[in-house]
PDB file of C-alpha atoms in Angstrom:
ATOM      1  CA  MET A  74       0.000   0.000   0.000  1.00  0.00           C
ATOM      2  CA  GLN A  75       1.182   3.522  -0.808  1.00  0.00           C
ATOM      3  CA  GLU A  76       0.305   6.874   0.664  1.00  0.00           C
ATOM      4  CA  ASN A  77      -2.559   8.984  -0.631  1.00  0.00           C
ATOM      5  CA  THR A  78      -2.124  10.064  -4.228  1.00  0.00           C
ATOM      6  CA  PRO A  79      -3.755  13.121  -5.785  1.00  0.00           C
ATOM      7  CA  SER A  80      -6.149  10.764  -7.556  1.00  0.00           C
ATOM      8  CA  GLY A  81      -7.375   8.698  -4.629  1.00  0.00           C
ATOM      9  CA  LEU A  82      -7.009   6.452  -1.613  1.00  0.00           C
ATOM     10  CA  PRO A  83      -5.332   3.040  -2.062  1.00  0.00           C
ATOM     11  CA  PHE A  84      -7.088   0.051  -0.511  1.00  0.00           C
ATOM     12  CA  MET A  85      -7.079  -3.741  -0.513  1.00  0.00           C
ATOM     13  CA  LYS A  86     -10.084  -6.042  -0.897  1.00  0.00           C
ATOM     14  CA  MET A  87      -9.891  -9.201   1.206  1.00  0.00           C
ATOM     15  CA  HIS A  88     -12.235 -11.890   2.479  1.00  0.00           C
ATOM     16  CA  GLY A  89     -12.357 -14.761   4.918  1.00  0.00           C
ATOM     17  CA  LEU A  90     -14.907 -17.374   3.786  1.00  0.00           C
ATOM     18  CA  GLY A  91     -16.784 -14.696   1.825  1.00  0.00           C
ATOM     19  CA  ASN A  92     -16.921 -12.317   4.819  1.00  0.00           C
ATOM     20  CA  ASP A  93     -15.450  -9.425   2.845  1.00  0.00           C
ATOM     21  CA  PHE A  94     -13.436  -6.375   3.797  1.00  0.00           C
ATOM     22  CA  VAL A  95     -11.904  -3.204   2.484  1.00  0.00           C
ATOM     23  CA  VAL A  96      -8.540  -2.658   4.170  1.00  0.00           C
ATOM     24  CA  ILE A  97      -6.699   0.666   4.244  1.00  0.00           C
ATOM     25  CA  ASP A  98      -3.099   0.823   5.412  1.00  0.00           C
ATOM     26  CA  ALA A  99      -3.169   4.074   7.390  1.00  0.00           C
ATOM     27  CA  ARG A 100       0.438   3.900   8.604  1.00  0.00           C
ATOM     28  CA  GLY A 101       1.239   6.854   6.397  1.00  0.00           C
ATOM     29  CA  PRO A 102      -0.341  10.192   5.415  1.00  0.00           C
ATOM     30  CA  VAL A 103      -3.704   8.902   4.180  1.00  0.00           C
ATOM     31  CA  THR A 104      -7.228  10.286   4.328  1.00  0.00           C
ATOM     32  CA  ALA A 105      -8.891   9.605   7.684  1.00  0.00           C
ATOM     33  CA  VAL A 106     -11.925   7.331   7.540  1.00  0.00           C
ATOM     34  CA  ALA A 107     -15.170   8.912   8.743  1.00  0.00           C
ATOM     35  CA  PRO A 108     -18.700   7.465   8.788  1.00  0.00           C
ATOM     36  CA  ASP A 109     -19.695   9.108   5.477  1.00  0.00           C
ATOM     37  CA  LEU A 110     -16.614   7.735   3.709  1.00  0.00           C
ATOM     38  CA  ALA A 111     -17.141   4.252   5.175  1.00  0.00           C
ATOM     39  CA  ARG A 112     -20.772   4.194   3.999  1.00  0.00           C
ATOM     40  CA  ALA A 113     -19.798   5.387   0.509  1.00  0.00           C
ATOM     41  CA  ILE A 114     -17.133   2.704   0.086  1.00  0.00           C
ATOM     42  CA  ALA A 115     -19.525   0.076   1.510  1.00  0.00           C
ATOM     43  CA  ASP A 116     -22.173   0.671  -1.156  1.00  0.00           C
ATOM     44  CA  ARG A 117     -22.094  -2.482  -3.307  1.00  0.00           C
ATOM     45  CA  HIS A 118     -23.673  -0.692  -6.280  1.00  0.00           C
ATOM     46  CA  ARG A 119     -21.910   2.690  -6.258  1.00  0.00           C
ATOM     47  CA  GLY A 120     -18.830   1.897  -4.188  1.00  0.00           C
ATOM     48  CA  VAL A 121     -16.657  -1.148  -3.515  1.00  0.00           C
ATOM     49  CA  GLY A 122     -18.793  -3.077  -1.051  1.00  0.00           C
ATOM     50  CA  PHE A 123     -17.789  -4.723   2.204  1.00  0.00           C
ATOM     51  CA  ASP A 124     -19.091  -6.285   5.391  1.00  0.00           C
ATOM     52  CA  GLN A 125     -16.450  -4.374   7.385  1.00  0.00           C
ATOM     53  CA  LEU A 126     -13.749  -1.835   6.653  1.00  0.00           C
ATOM     54  CA  ALA A 127     -10.469  -2.054   8.574  1.00  0.00           C
ATOM     55  CA  THR A 128      -7.716   0.526   8.899  1.00  0.00           C
ATOM     56  CA  ILE A 129      -4.162  -0.434   9.869  1.00  0.00           C
ATOM     57  CA  HIS A 130      -2.257   1.877  12.222  1.00  0.00           C
ATOM     58  CA  THR A 131       1.120   1.885  13.941  1.00  0.00           C
ATOM     59  CA  ALA A 132       1.252   0.712  17.563  1.00  0.00           C
ATOM     60  CA  LYS A 133       3.859   1.620  20.166  1.00  0.00           C
ATOM     61  CA  ASP A 134       4.021  -1.815  21.780  1.00  0.00           C
ATOM     62  CA  ALA A 135       2.647  -4.135  19.088  1.00  0.00           C
ATOM     63  CA  ASP A 136       3.175  -4.950  15.417  1.00  0.00           C
ATOM     64  CA  LEU A 137       0.082  -2.990  14.379  1.00  0.00           C
ATOM     65  CA  HIS A 138      -3.234  -1.569  15.575  1.00  0.00           C
ATOM     66  CA  LEU A 139      -6.579  -2.184  13.831  1.00  0.00           C
ATOM     67  CA  VAL A 140      -9.769  -0.104  13.732  1.00  0.00           C
ATOM     68  CA  PHE A 141     -13.006  -1.563  12.293  1.00  0.00           C
ATOM     69  CA  TRP A 142     -16.011   0.064  10.606  1.00  0.00           C
ATOM     70  CA  ASN A 143     -19.355  -1.532   9.742  1.00  0.00           C
ATOM     71  CA  ALA A 144     -21.110  -0.977   6.440  1.00  0.00           C
ATOM     72  CA  ASP A 145     -23.543   1.478   8.053  1.00  0.00           C
ATOM     73  CA  GLY A 146     -20.680   3.739   9.195  1.00  0.00           C
ATOM     74  CA  SER A 147     -20.673   2.603  12.817  1.00  0.00           C
ATOM     75  CA  GLN A 148     -17.547   1.232  14.473  1.00  0.00           C
ATOM     76  CA  SER A 149     -16.908  -2.197  15.960  1.00  0.00           C
ATOM     77  CA  ALA A 150     -14.271  -3.211  18.500  1.00  0.00           C
ATOM     78  CA  ALA A 151     -13.681  -6.618  16.917  1.00  0.00           C
ATOM     79  CA  CYS A 152     -13.680  -8.348  13.545  1.00  0.00           C
ATOM     80  CA  GLY A 153     -12.084 -11.763  13.644  1.00  0.00           C
ATOM     81  CA  ASN A 154     -11.964 -12.614   9.942  1.00  0.00           C
ATOM     82  CA  ALA A 155     -10.579  -9.186   9.014  1.00  0.00           C
ATOM     83  CA  THR A 156      -7.927  -9.595  11.698  1.00  0.00           C
ATOM     84  CA  ARG A 157      -6.919 -12.941  10.198  1.00  0.00           C
ATOM     85  CA  CYS A 158      -6.818 -11.516   6.658  1.00  0.00           C
ATOM     86  CA  ILE A 159      -4.665  -8.556   7.654  1.00  0.00           C
ATOM     87  CA  ALA A 160      -2.399 -10.798   9.733  1.00  0.00           C
ATOM     88  CA  ALA A 161      -1.855 -13.085   6.729  1.00  0.00           C
ATOM     89  CA  TRP A 162      -0.958 -10.099   4.533  1.00  0.00           C
ATOM     90  CA  GLU A 163       1.357  -8.530   7.132  1.00  0.00           C
ATOM     91  CA  MET A 164       3.136 -11.818   7.883  1.00  0.00           C
ATOM     92  CA  ALA A 165       3.719 -12.363   4.159  1.00  0.00           C
ATOM     93  CA  ARG A 166       4.933  -8.755   3.758  1.00  0.00           C
ATOM     94  CA  THR A 167       7.326  -8.837   6.715  1.00  0.00           C
ATOM     95  CA  GLY A 168       8.290 -12.510   6.867  1.00  0.00           C
ATOM     96  CA  LYS A 169       7.214 -12.721  10.510  1.00  0.00           C
ATOM     97  CA  PRO A 170       5.661 -16.056  11.586  1.00  0.00           C
ATOM     98  CA  ALA A 171       3.478 -14.391  14.242  1.00  0.00           C
ATOM     99  CA  LEU A 172       2.106 -10.942  15.104  1.00  0.00           C
ATOM    100  CA  ASP A 173       1.001  -9.016  18.160  1.00  0.00           C
ATOM    101  CA  ILE A 174      -2.062  -6.911  17.243  1.00  0.00           C
ATOM    102  CA  THR A 175      -3.949  -4.340  19.283  1.00  0.00           C
ATOM    103  CA  THR A 176      -7.620  -3.460  18.805  1.00  0.00           C
ATOM    104  CA  GLU A 177     -10.299  -1.787  20.897  1.00  0.00           C
ATOM    105  CA  ARG A 178     -11.136  -5.350  21.966  1.00  0.00           C
ATOM    106  CA  GLY A 179      -7.613  -5.714  23.391  1.00  0.00           C
ATOM    107  CA  ARG A 180      -4.349  -7.387  22.436  1.00  0.00           C
ATOM    108  CA  LEU A 181      -4.657 -10.279  19.975  1.00  0.00           C
ATOM    109  CA  ALA A 182      -2.048 -12.842  18.939  1.00  0.00           C
ATOM    110  CA  ALA A 183      -1.961 -14.055  15.319  1.00  0.00           C
ATOM    111  CA  ARG A 184       0.129 -16.786  13.726  1.00  0.00           C
ATOM    112  CA  GLY A 185       0.330 -18.938  10.634  1.00  0.00           C
ATOM    113  CA  ALA A 186      -1.325 -22.335  11.081  1.00  0.00           C
ATOM    114  CA  GLY A 187      -0.010 -24.083   7.971  1.00  0.00           C
ATOM    115  CA  ASN A 188      -1.734 -25.038   4.716  1.00  0.00           C
ATOM    116  CA  GLY A 189      -2.671 -21.407   4.065  1.00  0.00           C
ATOM    117  CA  LEU A 190      -4.571 -21.067   7.343  1.00  0.00           C
ATOM    118  CA  VAL A 191      -4.214 -18.267   9.895  1.00  0.00           C
ATOM    119  CA  ALA A 192      -5.078 -18.457  13.604  1.00  0.00           C
ATOM    120  CA  VAL A 193      -5.993 -15.532  15.847  1.00  0.00           C
ATOM    121  CA  ASN A 194      -6.558 -15.554  19.594  1.00  0.00           C
ATOM    122  CA  MET A 195      -9.682 -13.434  20.030  1.00  0.00           C
ATOM    123  CA  GLY A 196      -9.240 -13.231  23.810  1.00  0.00           C
ATOM    124  CA  GLN A 197     -11.419 -14.493  26.619  1.00  0.00           C
ATOM    125  CA  PRO A 198     -15.187 -14.220  26.089  1.00  0.00           C
ATOM    126  CA  GLN A 199     -17.157 -11.677  28.086  1.00  0.00           C
ATOM    127  CA  LEU A 200     -19.841 -13.572  29.999  1.00  0.00           C
ATOM    128  CA  ARG A 201     -21.179 -11.023  32.498  1.00  0.00           C
ATOM    129  CA  TRP A 202     -24.235  -8.981  31.548  1.00  0.00           C
ATOM    130  CA  ASP A 203     -22.442  -5.645  32.030  1.00  0.00           C
ATOM    131  CA  GLU A 204     -19.448  -6.695  29.914  1.00  0.00           C
ATOM    132  CA  ILE A 205     -21.459  -7.730  26.837  1.00  0.00           C
ATOM    133  CA  PRO A 206     -23.328  -5.320  27.538  1.00  0.00           C
ATOM    134  CA  LEU A 207     -26.975  -6.039  28.307  1.00  0.00           C
ATOM    135  CA  ALA A 208     -29.523  -3.505  29.514  1.00  0.00           C
ATOM    136  CA  ARG A 209     -29.865  -4.992  33.002  1.00  0.00           C
ATOM    137  CA  GLU A 210     -28.478  -7.713  35.230  1.00  0.00           C
ATOM    138  CA  MET A 211     -29.492 -11.239  34.200  1.00  0.00           C
ATOM    139  CA  ASP A 212     -28.227 -14.749  33.528  1.00  0.00           C
ATOM    140  CA  THR A 213     -26.459 -14.558  30.162  1.00  0.00           C
ATOM    141  CA  LEU A 214     -26.749 -18.296  29.492  1.00  0.00           C
ATOM    142  CA  THR A 215     -30.491 -18.141  28.789  1.00  0.00           C
ATOM    143  CA  LEU A 216     -31.966 -14.731  27.995  1.00  0.00           C
ATOM    144  CA  PRO A 217     -35.632 -13.855  28.590  1.00  0.00           C
ATOM    145  CA  ILE A 218     -36.245 -13.771  24.827  1.00  0.00           C
ATOM    146  CA  GLU A 219     -38.390 -16.283  22.939  1.00  0.00           C
ATOM    147  CA  GLY A 220     -36.064 -19.129  21.997  1.00  0.00           C
ATOM    148  CA  GLY A 221     -33.872 -18.657  25.090  1.00  0.00           C
ATOM    149  CA  PRO A 222     -30.697 -17.426  23.325  1.00  0.00           C
ATOM    150  CA  THR A 223     -27.288 -17.052  24.986  1.00  0.00           C
ATOM    151  CA  ALA A 224     -25.497 -13.706  25.248  1.00  0.00           C
ATOM    152  CA  THR A 225     -21.737 -13.488  24.748  1.00  0.00           C
ATOM    153  CA  GLY A 226     -19.291 -10.641  24.310  1.00  0.00           C
ATOM    154  CA  MET A 227     -16.267 -10.984  22.035  1.00  0.00           C
ATOM    155  CA  GLY A 228     -15.467  -7.278  22.015  1.00  0.00           C
ATOM    156  CA  ASN A 229     -18.871  -6.896  20.367  1.00  0.00           C
ATOM    157  CA  PRO A 230     -22.225  -8.246  21.581  1.00  0.00           C
ATOM    158  CA  HIS A 231     -23.754 -11.525  20.375  1.00  0.00           C
ATOM    159  CA  CYS A 232     -27.125 -13.225  20.700  1.00  0.00           C
ATOM    160  CA  SER A 233     -26.968 -16.950  19.849  1.00  0.00           C
ATOM    161  CA  PHE A 234     -30.096 -19.023  19.178  1.00  0.00           C
ATOM    162  CA  PHE A 235     -29.800 -22.824  19.078  1.00  0.00           C
ATOM    163  CA  VAL A 236     -32.389 -24.367  16.756  1.00  0.00           C
ATOM    164  CA  ASP A 237     -33.282 -27.772  15.334  1.00  0.00           C
ATOM    165  CA  ASN A 238     -32.995 -26.683  11.705  1.00  0.00           C
ATOM    166  CA  VAL A 239     -31.057 -23.607  10.605  1.00  0.00           C
ATOM    167  CA  SER A 240     -32.568 -23.828   7.112  1.00  0.00           C
ATOM    168  CA  ALA A 241     -36.057 -23.296   8.521  1.00  0.00           C
ATOM    169  CA  ILE A 242     -35.162 -19.821   9.841  1.00  0.00           C
ATOM    170  CA  ASP A 243     -35.510 -16.722   7.653  1.00  0.00           C
ATOM    171  CA  ILE A 244     -32.255 -15.257   8.939  1.00  0.00           C
ATOM    172  CA  GLU A 245     -32.726 -11.861   7.295  1.00  0.00           C
ATOM    173  CA  SER A 246     -36.024 -11.059   8.989  1.00  0.00           C
ATOM    174  CA  PHE A 247     -35.065 -12.910  12.173  1.00  0.00           C
ATOM    175  CA  GLY A 248     -31.713 -11.153  12.454  1.00  0.00           C
ATOM    176  CA  ALA A 249     -33.075  -7.713  11.659  1.00  0.00           C
ATOM    177  CA  ALA A 250     -35.801  -8.136  14.277  1.00  0.00           C
ATOM    178  CA  HIS A 251     -33.343  -9.095  17.041  1.00  0.00           C
ATOM    179  CA  GLU A 252     -30.424  -6.800  16.190  1.00  0.00           C
ATOM    180  CA  HIS A 253     -32.235  -3.915  17.920  1.00  0.00           C
ATOM    181  CA  HIS A 254     -33.687  -5.895  20.841  1.00  0.00           C
ATOM    182  CA  PRO A 255     -34.043  -3.617  23.905  1.00  0.00           C
ATOM    183  CA  LEU A 256     -31.907  -5.978  26.005  1.00  0.00           C
ATOM    184  CA  TYR A 257     -28.935  -4.972  23.813  1.00  0.00           C
ATOM    185  CA  PRO A 258     -28.315  -1.216  24.201  1.00  0.00           C
ATOM    186  CA  GLU A 259     -25.487  -1.313  21.615  1.00  0.00           C
ATOM    187  CA  ARG A 260     -27.408  -3.609  19.224  1.00  0.00           C
ATOM    188  CA  THR A 261     -26.183  -7.148  18.651  1.00  0.00           C
ATOM    189  CA  ASN A 262     -24.929  -9.692  16.165  1.00  0.00           C
ATOM    190  CA  VAL A 263     -27.493 -12.494  15.809  1.00  0.00           C
ATOM    191  CA  GLN A 264     -26.689 -16.140  15.145  1.00  0.00           C
ATOM    192  CA  VAL A 265     -28.871 -19.170  14.545  1.00  0.00           C
ATOM    193  CA  ALA A 266     -26.980 -22.373  15.195  1.00  0.00           C
ATOM    194  CA  GLN A 267     -27.708 -26.077  14.806  1.00  0.00           C
ATOM    195  CA  VAL A 268     -25.513 -28.618  16.584  1.00  0.00           C
ATOM    196  CA  THR A 269     -24.782 -31.342  14.018  1.00  0.00           C
ATOM    197  CA  GLY A 270     -22.276 -33.360  16.042  1.00  0.00           C
ATOM    198  CA  PRO A 271     -20.306 -33.392  19.306  1.00  0.00           C
ATOM    199  CA  ASP A 272     -17.750 -31.057  17.765  1.00  0.00           C
ATOM    200  CA  ARG A 273     -19.616 -29.498  14.809  1.00  0.00           C
ATOM    201  CA  ILE A 274     -22.147 -26.661  14.417  1.00  0.00           C
ATOM    202  CA  ARG A 275     -23.991 -25.278  11.400  1.00  0.00           C
ATOM    203  CA  MET A 276     -24.465 -21.521  11.779  1.00  0.00           C
ATOM    204  CA  ARG A 277     -25.864 -18.506   9.937  1.00  0.00           C
ATOM    205  CA  VAL A 278     -25.258 -14.953  11.044  1.00  0.00           C
ATOM    206  CA  TRP A 279     -26.766 -11.489  10.885  1.00  0.00           C
ATOM    207  CA  GLU A 280     -24.196  -8.815  11.785  1.00  0.00           C
ATOM    208  CA  ARG A 281     -25.185  -5.521  13.364  1.00  0.00           C
ATOM    209  CA  GLY A 282     -24.487  -2.696  10.986  1.00  0.00           C
ATOM    210  CA  ALA A 283     -23.834  -5.056   8.067  1.00  0.00           C
ATOM    211  CA  GLY A 284     -26.726  -7.507   7.757  1.00  0.00           C
ATOM    212  CA  LEU A 285     -26.511 -11.051   6.416  1.00  0.00           C
ATOM    213  CA  THR A 286     -22.915 -12.212   5.953  1.00  0.00           C
ATOM    214  CA  LEU A 287     -21.423 -15.414   4.574  1.00  0.00           C
ATOM    215  CA  ALA A 288     -19.229 -15.784   7.665  1.00  0.00           C
ATOM    216  CA  SER A 289     -18.280 -14.039  10.881  1.00  0.00           C
ATOM    217  CA  GLY A 290     -15.266 -14.762  13.040  1.00  0.00           C
ATOM    218  CA  SER A 291     -16.432 -13.164  16.265  1.00  0.00           C
ATOM    219  CA  SER A 292     -19.897 -14.720  15.821  1.00  0.00           C
ATOM    220  CA  SER A 293     -18.300 -18.138  15.360  1.00  0.00           C
ATOM    221  CA  CYS A 294     -16.340 -17.647  18.578  1.00  0.00           C
ATOM    222  CA  ALA A 295     -19.492 -16.561  20.418  1.00  0.00           C
ATOM    223  CA  VAL A 296     -21.519 -19.563  19.239  1.00  0.00           C
ATOM    224  CA  ALA A 297     -18.710 -21.975  20.155  1.00  0.00           C
ATOM    225  CA  VAL A 298     -18.491 -20.479  23.644  1.00  0.00           C
ATOM    226  CA  ALA A 299     -22.289 -20.541  24.056  1.00  0.00           C
ATOM    227  CA  ALA A 300     -22.514 -24.172  22.915  1.00  0.00           C
ATOM    228  CA  ALA A 301     -19.787 -25.223  25.344  1.00  0.00           C
ATOM    229  CA  ARG A 302     -21.427 -23.320  28.220  1.00  0.00           C
ATOM    230  CA  ARG A 303     -24.749 -25.028  27.496  1.00  0.00           C
ATOM    231  CA  GLY A 304     -23.128 -28.469  27.376  1.00  0.00           C
ATOM    232  CA  LEU A 305     -24.021 -28.979  23.721  1.00  0.00           C
ATOM    233  CA  THR A 306     -20.423 -29.453  22.516  1.00  0.00           C
ATOM    234  CA  GLY A 307     -16.884 -29.515  23.775  1.00  0.00           C
ATOM    235  CA  ARG A 308     -14.673 -26.429  23.714  1.00  0.00           C
ATOM    236  CA  ALA A 309     -13.127 -27.231  20.302  1.00  0.00           C
ATOM    237  CA  VAL A 310     -15.591 -27.198  17.397  1.00  0.00           C
ATOM    238  CA  SER A 311     -15.855 -26.689  13.650  1.00  0.00           C
ATOM    239  CA  ILE A 312     -18.357 -24.020  12.611  1.00  0.00           C
ATOM    240  CA  ASP A 313     -19.906 -24.544   9.170  1.00  0.00           C
ATOM    241  CA  LEU A 314     -21.005 -21.167   7.753  1.00  0.00           C
ATOM    242  CA  ASP A 315     -22.532 -20.192   4.425  1.00  0.00           C
ATOM    243  CA  GLY A 316     -19.021 -19.329   3.169  1.00  0.00           C
ATOM    244  CA  GLY A 317     -17.035 -22.242   4.597  1.00  0.00           C
ATOM    245  CA  THR A 318     -15.682 -23.633   7.858  1.00  0.00           C
ATOM    246  CA  LEU A 319     -13.859 -22.040  10.785  1.00  0.00           C
ATOM    247  CA  HIS A 320     -12.251 -23.987  13.611  1.00  0.00           C
ATOM    248  CA  ILE A 321     -12.770 -22.568  17.112  1.00  0.00           C
ATOM    249  CA  ASP A 322     -10.921 -23.687  20.237  1.00  0.00           C
ATOM    250  CA  TRP A 323     -11.795 -22.095  23.597  1.00  0.00           C
ATOM    251  CA  ARG A 324      -8.560 -22.543  25.546  1.00  0.00           C
ATOM    252  CA  GLU A 325      -7.215 -21.265  28.852  1.00  0.00           C
ATOM    253  CA  ASP A 326      -5.555 -18.312  27.108  1.00  0.00           C
ATOM    254  CA  GLY A 327      -8.569 -17.310  24.996  1.00  0.00           C
ATOM    255  CA  VAL A 328     -10.725 -18.301  22.036  1.00  0.00           C
ATOM    256  CA  TRP A 329      -8.565 -19.313  19.064  1.00  0.00           C
ATOM    257  CA  MET A 330     -10.060 -19.052  15.584  1.00  0.00           C
ATOM    258  CA  THR A 331      -8.420 -20.720  12.579  1.00  0.00           C
ATOM    259  CA  GLY A 332      -9.389 -20.499   8.914  1.00  0.00           C
ATOM    260  CA  PRO A 333      -8.411 -19.450   5.385  1.00  0.00           C
ATOM    261  CA  THR A 334      -7.926 -15.925   4.063  1.00  0.00           C
ATOM    262  CA  ALA A 335      -7.912 -14.320   0.615  1.00  0.00           C
ATOM    263  CA  HIS A 336      -6.401 -11.105  -0.755  1.00  0.00           C
ATOM    264  CA  VAL A 337      -8.609 -10.461  -3.770  1.00  0.00           C
ATOM    265  CA  PHE A 338      -7.307  -7.238  -5.346  1.00  0.00           C
ATOM    266  CA  ASP A 339      -5.804  -3.802  -4.750  1.00  0.00           C
ATOM    267  CA  GLY A 340      -7.594  -0.646  -5.836  1.00  0.00           C
ATOM    268  CA  VAL A 341      -7.822   3.113  -5.485  1.00  0.00           C
ATOM    269  CA  TRP A 342     -10.876   4.947  -4.155  1.00  0.00           C
ATOM    270  CA  ARG A 343     -11.366   8.170  -6.096  1.00  0.00           C
ATOM    271  CA  LEU A 344     -11.683  11.035  -3.637  1.00  0.00           C
TER     272      LEU A 344
END
């Protein structure tokens, strides 16, 4: 990536399992991203299109710092698949086998996992109502919402419904209806999940500020944690999403997410 040119703003298009991103390397004199610019770039008809936009910044005590924007111009503290994509690109660029990354979520470790896969430690899940956050004190394992979903924080809030048949749920209307539930003052990502084996889950996801996505890293982590808490699976599971499969392992040091990444193309946004 190069600094701003008179003709525009350089960017990269990446995706993890179809969960797609615009990435701007802001470690030089580039145009600052603001909500209006994020929304313009996100427009899939008049712009580039993305589920999230990520900007890369220098960090005093880490390899890099990441900031995330949703398609509606709002910000998010976490984006697992974008973190993996950027880590893959930065490791290839620098030759480093592992990276230390800071985000609003906290400090994340990333490393190559072989066979083109990248693993990121997304940190420990937030399980208390005030950490997620929810509107009032309650048991986060089973919320007082029809369907009894589980609430989990992964730097952003999640609402996970476990169902008998994912295909029977109209995820677009279901997700849109629950994204703004009054129990979630900061809105929420919504997942519908079907346990298909002792270590396997089929999941679809509606992301706050983005809508229906083919995959979501933080949502996959949240569903894996929720399933383990409910005794539905062990702590290491494969999550089958519309765009492919992520492997989640809730360990003592955090929730590790492993999967493929893709750097699709480089472009310039005309300012």
